[in-house]
mmCIF file of C-alpha atoms in Angstrom:
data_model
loop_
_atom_site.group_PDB
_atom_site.id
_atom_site.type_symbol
_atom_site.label_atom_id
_atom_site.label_comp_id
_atom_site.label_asym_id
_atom_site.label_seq_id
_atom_site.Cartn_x
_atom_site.Cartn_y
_atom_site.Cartn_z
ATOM 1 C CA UNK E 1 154.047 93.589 106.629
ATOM 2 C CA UNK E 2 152.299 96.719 105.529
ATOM 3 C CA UNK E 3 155.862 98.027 104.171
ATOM 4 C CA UNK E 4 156.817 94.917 102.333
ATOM 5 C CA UNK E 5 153.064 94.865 100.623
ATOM 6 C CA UNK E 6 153.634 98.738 99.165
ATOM 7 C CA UNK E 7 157.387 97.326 97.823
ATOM 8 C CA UNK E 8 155.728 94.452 96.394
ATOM 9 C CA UNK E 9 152.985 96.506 94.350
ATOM 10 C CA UNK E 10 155.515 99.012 93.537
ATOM 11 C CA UNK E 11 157.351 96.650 91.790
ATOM 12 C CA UNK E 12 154.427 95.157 89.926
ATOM 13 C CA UNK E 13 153.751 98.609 88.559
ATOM 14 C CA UNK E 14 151.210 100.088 91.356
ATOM 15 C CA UNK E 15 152.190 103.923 92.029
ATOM 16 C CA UNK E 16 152.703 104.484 95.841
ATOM 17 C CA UNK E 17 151.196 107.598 96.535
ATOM 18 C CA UNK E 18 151.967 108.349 100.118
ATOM 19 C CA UNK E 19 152.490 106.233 103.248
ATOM 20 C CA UNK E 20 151.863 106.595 107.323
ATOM 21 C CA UNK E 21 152.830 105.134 110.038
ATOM 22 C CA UNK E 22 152.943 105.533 114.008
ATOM 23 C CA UNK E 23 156.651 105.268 113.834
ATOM 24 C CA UNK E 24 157.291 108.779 111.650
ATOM 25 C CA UNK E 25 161.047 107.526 110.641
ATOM 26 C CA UNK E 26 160.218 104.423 109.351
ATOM 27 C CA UNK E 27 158.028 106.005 107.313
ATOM 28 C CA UNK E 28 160.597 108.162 106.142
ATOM 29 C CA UNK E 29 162.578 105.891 104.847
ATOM 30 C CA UNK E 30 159.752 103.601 103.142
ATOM 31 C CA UNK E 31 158.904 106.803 101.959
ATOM 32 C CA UNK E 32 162.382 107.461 100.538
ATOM 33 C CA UNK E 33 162.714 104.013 98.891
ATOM 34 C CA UNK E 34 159.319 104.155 97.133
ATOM 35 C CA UNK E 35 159.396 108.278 95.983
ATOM 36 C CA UNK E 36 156.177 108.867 97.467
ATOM 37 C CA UNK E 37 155.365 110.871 100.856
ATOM 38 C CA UNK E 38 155.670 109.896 104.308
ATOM 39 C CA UNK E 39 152.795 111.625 106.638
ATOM 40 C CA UNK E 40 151.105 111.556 109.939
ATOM 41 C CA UNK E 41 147.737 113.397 108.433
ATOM 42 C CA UNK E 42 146.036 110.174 107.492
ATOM 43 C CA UNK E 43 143.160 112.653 105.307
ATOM 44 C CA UNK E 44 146.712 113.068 103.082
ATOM 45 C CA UNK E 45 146.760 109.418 102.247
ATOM 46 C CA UNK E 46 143.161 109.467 101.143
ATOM 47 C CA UNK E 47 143.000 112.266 99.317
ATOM 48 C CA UNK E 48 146.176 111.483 97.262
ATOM 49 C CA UNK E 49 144.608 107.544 97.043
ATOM 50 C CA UNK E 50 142.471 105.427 95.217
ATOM 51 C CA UNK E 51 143.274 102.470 97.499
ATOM 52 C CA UNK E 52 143.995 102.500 101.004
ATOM 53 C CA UNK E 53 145.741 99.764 102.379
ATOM 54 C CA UNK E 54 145.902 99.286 106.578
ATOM 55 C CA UNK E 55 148.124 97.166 108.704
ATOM 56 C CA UNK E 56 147.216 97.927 112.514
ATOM 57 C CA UNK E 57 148.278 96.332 115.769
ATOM 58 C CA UNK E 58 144.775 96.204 117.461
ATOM 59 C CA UNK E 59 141.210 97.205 117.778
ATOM 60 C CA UNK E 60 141.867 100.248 119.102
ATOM 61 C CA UNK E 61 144.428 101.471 116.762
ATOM 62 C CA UNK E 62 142.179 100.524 113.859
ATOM 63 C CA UNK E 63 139.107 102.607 115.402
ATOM 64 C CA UNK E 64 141.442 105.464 115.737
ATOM 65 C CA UNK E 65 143.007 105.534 112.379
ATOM 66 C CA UNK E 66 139.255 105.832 110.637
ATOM 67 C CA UNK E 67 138.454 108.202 113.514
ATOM 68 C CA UNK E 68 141.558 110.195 113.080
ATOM 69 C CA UNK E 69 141.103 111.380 109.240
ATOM 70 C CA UNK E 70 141.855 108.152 107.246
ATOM 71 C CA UNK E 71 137.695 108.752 106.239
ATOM 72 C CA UNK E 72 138.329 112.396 104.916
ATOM 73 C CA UNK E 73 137.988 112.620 101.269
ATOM 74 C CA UNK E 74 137.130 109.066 101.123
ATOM 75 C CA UNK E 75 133.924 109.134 98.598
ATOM 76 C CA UNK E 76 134.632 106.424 96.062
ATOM 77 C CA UNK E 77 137.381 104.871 97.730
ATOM 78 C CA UNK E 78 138.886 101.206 98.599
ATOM 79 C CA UNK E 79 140.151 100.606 101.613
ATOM 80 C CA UNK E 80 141.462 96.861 102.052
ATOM 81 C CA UNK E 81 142.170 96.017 105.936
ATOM 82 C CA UNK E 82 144.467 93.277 106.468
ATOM 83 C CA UNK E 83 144.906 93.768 110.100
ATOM 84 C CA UNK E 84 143.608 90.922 112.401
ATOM 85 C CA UNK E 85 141.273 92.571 114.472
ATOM 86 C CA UNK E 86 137.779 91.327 115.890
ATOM 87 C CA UNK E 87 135.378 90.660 113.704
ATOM 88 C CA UNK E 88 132.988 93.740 115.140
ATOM 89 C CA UNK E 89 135.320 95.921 114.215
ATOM 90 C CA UNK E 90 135.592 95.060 110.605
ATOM 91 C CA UNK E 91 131.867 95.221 110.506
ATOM 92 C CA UNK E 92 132.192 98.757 112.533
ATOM 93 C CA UNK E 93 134.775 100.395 109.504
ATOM 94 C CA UNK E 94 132.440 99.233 106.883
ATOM 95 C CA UNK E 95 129.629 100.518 108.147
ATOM 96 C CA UNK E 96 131.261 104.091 108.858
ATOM 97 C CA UNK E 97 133.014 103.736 105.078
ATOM 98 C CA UNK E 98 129.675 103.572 103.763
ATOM 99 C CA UNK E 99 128.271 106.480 105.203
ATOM 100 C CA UNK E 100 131.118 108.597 103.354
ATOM 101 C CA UNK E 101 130.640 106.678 100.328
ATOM 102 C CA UNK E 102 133.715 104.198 100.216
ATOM 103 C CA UNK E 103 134.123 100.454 100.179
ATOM 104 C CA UNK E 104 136.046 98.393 102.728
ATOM 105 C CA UNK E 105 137.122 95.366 102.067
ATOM 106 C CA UNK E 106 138.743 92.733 104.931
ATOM 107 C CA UNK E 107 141.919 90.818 103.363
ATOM 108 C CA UNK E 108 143.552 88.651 106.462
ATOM 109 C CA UNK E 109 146.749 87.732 105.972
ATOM 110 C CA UNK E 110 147.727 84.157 107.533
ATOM 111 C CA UNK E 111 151.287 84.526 105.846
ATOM 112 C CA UNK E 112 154.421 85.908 106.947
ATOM 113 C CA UNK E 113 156.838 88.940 106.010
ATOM 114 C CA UNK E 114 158.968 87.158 103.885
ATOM 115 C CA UNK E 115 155.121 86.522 101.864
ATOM 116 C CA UNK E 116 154.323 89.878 101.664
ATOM 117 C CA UNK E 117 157.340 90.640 100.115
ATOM 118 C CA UNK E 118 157.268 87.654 96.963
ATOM 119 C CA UNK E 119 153.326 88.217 96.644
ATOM 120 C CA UNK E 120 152.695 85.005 97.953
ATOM 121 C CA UNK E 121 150.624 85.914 100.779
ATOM 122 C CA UNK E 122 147.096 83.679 101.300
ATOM 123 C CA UNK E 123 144.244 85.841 101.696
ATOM 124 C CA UNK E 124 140.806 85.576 103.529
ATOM 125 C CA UNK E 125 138.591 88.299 102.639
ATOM 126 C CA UNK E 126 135.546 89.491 104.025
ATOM 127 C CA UNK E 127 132.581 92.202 102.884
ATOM 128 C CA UNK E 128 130.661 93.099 99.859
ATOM 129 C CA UNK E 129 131.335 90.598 97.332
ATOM 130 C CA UNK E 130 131.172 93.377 94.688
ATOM 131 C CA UNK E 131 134.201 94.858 96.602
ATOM 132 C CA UNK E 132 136.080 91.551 96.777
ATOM 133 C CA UNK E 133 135.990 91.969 93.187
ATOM 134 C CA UNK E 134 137.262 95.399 93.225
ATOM 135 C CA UNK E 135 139.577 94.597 94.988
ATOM 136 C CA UNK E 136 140.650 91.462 93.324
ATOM 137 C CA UNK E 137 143.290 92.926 90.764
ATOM 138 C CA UNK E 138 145.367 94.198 93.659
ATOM 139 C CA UNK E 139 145.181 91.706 96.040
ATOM 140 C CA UNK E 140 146.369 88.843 93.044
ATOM 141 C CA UNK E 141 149.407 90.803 93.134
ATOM 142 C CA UNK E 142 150.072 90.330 96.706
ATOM 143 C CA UNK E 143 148.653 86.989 97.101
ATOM 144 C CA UNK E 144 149.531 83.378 96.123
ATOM 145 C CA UNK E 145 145.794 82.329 97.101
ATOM 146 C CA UNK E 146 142.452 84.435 97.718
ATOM 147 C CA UNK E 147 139.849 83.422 99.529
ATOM 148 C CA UNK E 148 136.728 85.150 99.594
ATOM 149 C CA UNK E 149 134.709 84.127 102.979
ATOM 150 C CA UNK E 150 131.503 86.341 102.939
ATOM 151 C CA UNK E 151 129.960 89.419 104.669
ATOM 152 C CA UNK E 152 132.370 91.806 106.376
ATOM 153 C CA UNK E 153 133.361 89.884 109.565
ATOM 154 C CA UNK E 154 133.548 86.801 108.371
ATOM 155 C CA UNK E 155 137.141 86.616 107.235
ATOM 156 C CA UNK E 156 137.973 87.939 110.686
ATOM 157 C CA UNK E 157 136.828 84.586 112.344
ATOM 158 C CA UNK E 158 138.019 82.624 110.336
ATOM 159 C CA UNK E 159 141.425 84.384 110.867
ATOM 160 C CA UNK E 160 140.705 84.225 115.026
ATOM 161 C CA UNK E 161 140.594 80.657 114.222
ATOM 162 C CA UNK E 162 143.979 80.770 112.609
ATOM 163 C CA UNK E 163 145.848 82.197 114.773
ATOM 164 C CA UNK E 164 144.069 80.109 118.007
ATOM 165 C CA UNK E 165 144.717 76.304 116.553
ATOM 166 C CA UNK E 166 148.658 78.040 115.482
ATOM 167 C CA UNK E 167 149.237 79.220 119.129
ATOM 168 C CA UNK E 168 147.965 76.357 120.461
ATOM 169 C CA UNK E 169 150.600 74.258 118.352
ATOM 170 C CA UNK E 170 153.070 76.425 119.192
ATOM 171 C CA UNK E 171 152.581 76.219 122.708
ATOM 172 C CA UNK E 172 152.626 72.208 122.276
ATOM 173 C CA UNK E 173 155.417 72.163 120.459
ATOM 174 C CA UNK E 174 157.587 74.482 122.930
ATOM 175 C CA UNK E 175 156.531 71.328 125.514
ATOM 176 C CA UNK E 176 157.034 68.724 123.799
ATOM 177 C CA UNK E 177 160.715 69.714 122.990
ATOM 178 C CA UNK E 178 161.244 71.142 126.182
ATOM 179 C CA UNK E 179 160.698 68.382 128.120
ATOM 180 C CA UNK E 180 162.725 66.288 125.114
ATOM 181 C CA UNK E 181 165.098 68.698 126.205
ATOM 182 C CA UNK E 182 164.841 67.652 129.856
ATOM 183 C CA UNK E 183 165.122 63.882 128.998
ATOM 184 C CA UNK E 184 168.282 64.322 127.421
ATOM 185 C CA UNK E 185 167.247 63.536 123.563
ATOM 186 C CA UNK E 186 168.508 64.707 120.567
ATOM 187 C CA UNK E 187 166.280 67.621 119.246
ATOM 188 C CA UNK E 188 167.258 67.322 115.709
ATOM 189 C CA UNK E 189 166.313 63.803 115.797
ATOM 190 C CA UNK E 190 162.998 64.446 117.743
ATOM 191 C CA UNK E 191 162.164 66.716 115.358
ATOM 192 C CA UNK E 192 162.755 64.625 112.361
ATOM 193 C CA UNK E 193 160.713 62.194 114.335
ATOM 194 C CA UNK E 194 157.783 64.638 114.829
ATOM 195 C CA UNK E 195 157.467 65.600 111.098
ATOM 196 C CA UNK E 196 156.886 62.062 110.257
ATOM 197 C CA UNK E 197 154.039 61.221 112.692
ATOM 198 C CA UNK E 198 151.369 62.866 114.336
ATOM 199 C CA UNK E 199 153.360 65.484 116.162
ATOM 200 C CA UNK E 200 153.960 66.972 112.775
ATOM 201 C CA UNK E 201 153.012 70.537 112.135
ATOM 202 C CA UNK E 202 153.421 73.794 110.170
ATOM 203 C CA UNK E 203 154.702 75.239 113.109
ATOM 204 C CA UNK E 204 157.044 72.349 113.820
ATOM 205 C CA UNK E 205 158.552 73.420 110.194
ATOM 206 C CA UNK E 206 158.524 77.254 111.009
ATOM 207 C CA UNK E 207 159.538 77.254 114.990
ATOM 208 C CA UNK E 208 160.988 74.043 115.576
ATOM 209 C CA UNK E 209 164.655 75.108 114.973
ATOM 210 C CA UNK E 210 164.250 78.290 116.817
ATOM 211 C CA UNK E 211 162.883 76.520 119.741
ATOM 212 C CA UNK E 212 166.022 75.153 120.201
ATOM 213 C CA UNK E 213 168.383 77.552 118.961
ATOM 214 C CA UNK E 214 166.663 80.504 120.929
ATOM 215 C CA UNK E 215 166.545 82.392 117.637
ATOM 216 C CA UNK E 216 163.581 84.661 118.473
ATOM 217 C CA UNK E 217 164.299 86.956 115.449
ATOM 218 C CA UNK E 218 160.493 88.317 115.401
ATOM 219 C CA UNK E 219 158.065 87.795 112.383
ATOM 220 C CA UNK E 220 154.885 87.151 114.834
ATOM 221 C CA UNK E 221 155.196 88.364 118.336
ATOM 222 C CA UNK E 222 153.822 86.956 121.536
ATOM 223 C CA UNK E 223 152.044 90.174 121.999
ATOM 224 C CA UNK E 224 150.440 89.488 118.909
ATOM 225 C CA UNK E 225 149.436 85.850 119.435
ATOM 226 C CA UNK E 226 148.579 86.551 122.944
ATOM 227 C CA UNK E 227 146.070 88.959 121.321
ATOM 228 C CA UNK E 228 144.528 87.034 118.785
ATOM 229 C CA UNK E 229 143.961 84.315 121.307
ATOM 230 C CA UNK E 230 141.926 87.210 123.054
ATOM 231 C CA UNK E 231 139.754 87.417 119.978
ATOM 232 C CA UNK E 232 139.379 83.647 119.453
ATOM 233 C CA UNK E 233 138.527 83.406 123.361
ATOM 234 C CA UNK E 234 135.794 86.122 122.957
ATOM 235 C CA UNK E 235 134.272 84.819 120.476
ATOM 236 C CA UNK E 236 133.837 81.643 122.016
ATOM 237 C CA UNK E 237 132.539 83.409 124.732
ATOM 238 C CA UNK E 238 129.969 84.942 122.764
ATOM 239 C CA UNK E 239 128.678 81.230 121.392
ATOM 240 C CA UNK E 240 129.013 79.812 124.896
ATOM 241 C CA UNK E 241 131.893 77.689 124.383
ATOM 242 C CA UNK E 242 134.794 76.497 127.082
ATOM 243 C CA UNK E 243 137.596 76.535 124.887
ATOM 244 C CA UNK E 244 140.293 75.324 127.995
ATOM 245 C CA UNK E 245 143.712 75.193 125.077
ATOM 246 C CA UNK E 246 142.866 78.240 124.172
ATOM 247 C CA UNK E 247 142.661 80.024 127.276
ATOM 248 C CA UNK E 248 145.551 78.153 128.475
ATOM 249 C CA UNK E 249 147.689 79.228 125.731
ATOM 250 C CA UNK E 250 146.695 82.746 125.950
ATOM 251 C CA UNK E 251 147.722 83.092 129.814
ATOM 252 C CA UNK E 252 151.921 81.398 128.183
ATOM 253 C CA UNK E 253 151.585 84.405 126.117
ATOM 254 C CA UNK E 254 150.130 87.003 128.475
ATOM 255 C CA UNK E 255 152.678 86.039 131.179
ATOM 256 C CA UNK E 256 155.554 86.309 128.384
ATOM 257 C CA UNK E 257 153.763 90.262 127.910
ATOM 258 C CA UNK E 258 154.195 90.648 131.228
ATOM 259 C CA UNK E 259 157.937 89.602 131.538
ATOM 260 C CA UNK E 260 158.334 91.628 129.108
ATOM 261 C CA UNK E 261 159.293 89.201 126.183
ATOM 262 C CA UNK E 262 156.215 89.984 124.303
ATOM 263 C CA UNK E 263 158.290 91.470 121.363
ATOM 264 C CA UNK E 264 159.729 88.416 121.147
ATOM 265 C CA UNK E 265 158.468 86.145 117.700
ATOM 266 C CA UNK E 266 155.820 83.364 119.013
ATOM 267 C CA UNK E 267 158.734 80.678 119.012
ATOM 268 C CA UNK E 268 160.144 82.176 122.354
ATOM 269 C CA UNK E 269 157.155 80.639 124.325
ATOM 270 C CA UNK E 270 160.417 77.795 124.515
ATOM 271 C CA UNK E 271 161.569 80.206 127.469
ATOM 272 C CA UNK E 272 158.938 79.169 129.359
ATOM 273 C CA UNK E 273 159.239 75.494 128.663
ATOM 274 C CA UNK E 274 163.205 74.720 128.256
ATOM 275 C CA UNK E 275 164.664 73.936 131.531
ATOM 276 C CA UNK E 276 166.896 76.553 132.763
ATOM 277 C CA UNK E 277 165.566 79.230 130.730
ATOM 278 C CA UNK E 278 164.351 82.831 131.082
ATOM 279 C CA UNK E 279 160.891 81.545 132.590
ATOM 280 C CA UNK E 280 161.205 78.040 133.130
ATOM 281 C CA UNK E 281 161.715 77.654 137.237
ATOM 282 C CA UNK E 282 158.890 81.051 137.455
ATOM 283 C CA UNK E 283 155.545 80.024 138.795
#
């Protein structure tokens, strides 16, 4: 995501300064492709910036990144987070960013990598509104829609919220073609059948196919989902809530971690649905 994002702004005439990232080659050749530096001293992309862009895998990664030097030299400057994270930790960078003098901004991204790459990503941002604004130019270049959600943490929920009701689909979806599967039906048909009735879903028109196919190509891994349905599920801890689809769905995920299929994109939850499958006949 993060890599497609810089090409897209380099291409609407934003100068890539320098770019970072956990894996060092890949950098290299973003790096290459955009003329601008590849390094693992995050203070290097600050200082060299005006605006930061981050796309993390987790809470902990984005602690470390504004613990490990991304702060350095950071007086007077934007850093948009597009990571879904929890919502504390949003609320956590801003508050540090303010004590050096810089403005964070949250942009969630409930789009794909094919999105980020046409600037037609949809956007839910969270923080100062007068950073929103800031940020605004930029992010119209990247997005298709922007939505600005409030104080810094807000966007975040709404994103846990997101990514809950989609992996919940998902996880429907897997069973309701699985056991089509099992019955003997046509898929093509029972899907054509679901997008014209209640059944019908975004995820039916992004996942569907590869349900059936097994075409797991990843854009949004298990490991991922399985982690944002963390998020959702603590929050709803938080406000006392039993949320019993949600948790559900987050143990189909966790177990496909654990099998190691978590790389996998969220579609493969099908192996542990289809009869006959990688997971199917497993307890």
């Amino acid at each position: 995501m993060g890599a497609n994002m810089a090409r897209r702004l380099r291409d609407q005439g934003y100068p890539i300064t320098a770019v970072s990232d956990v894996n060092a080659e890949a950098a290299k050749a973003l790096a290459l492709e955009l003329g601008c530096e590849a390094t693992a001293e995050l203070k290097h992309v600050t200082k060299q910036s005006d605006v930061v862009i981050t796309v993390v895998t987790d809470d902990k990664a984005m602690k470390s990144i504004y613990l490990g030097g991304l702060l350095n030299h950071s007086r007077g400057k934007l850093f948009i987070n597009c990571a879904t994270v929890s919502p504390s930790v949003h609320v956590w960078v801003e508050q540090k960013a303010a004590k050096t003098g810089a403005q964070t901004l949250e942009a969630c991204m409930a789009s794909s990598i094919t999105q980020a790459r046409e600037g037609t990503l949809y956007l839910m941002c969270g923080g100062q509104e007068e950073t929103f604004n800031r940020a605004k130019p930029i992010l119209e270049k990247l997005a298709a829609s922007l939505r600005y959600i409030g104080p810094a943490g807000k966007a975040a929920e709404v994103k846990a919220l997101v990514n809950m009701v989609m992996n919940i689909n998902t996880a429907g979806l897997a069973e309701g073609l699985g056991l089509g599967a099992a019955l003997g039906l046509d898929l093509p048909m029972l899907r054509e059948v679901f997008s014209q009735t209640g059944a019908n879903s975004r995820v039916l028109q992004t996942d569907g196919e590869d349900m059936q196919n097994r075409d797991h190509t990843c854009f949004f891994s298990a490991a991922h989902a399985a982690k944002d349905s963390g998020i959702a599920l603590s929050l709803g801890k938080e406000q006392g809530l039993t949320l019993p689809l949600a948790t559900a769905t987050k143990k189909q995920f966790d177990k496909m971690v654990v099998e190691g299929l978590g790389g996998l994109d969220k579609s493969g939850i099908a192996e542990l649905t289809f009869k006959g499958r990688h997971l199917a006949n497993k307890g």
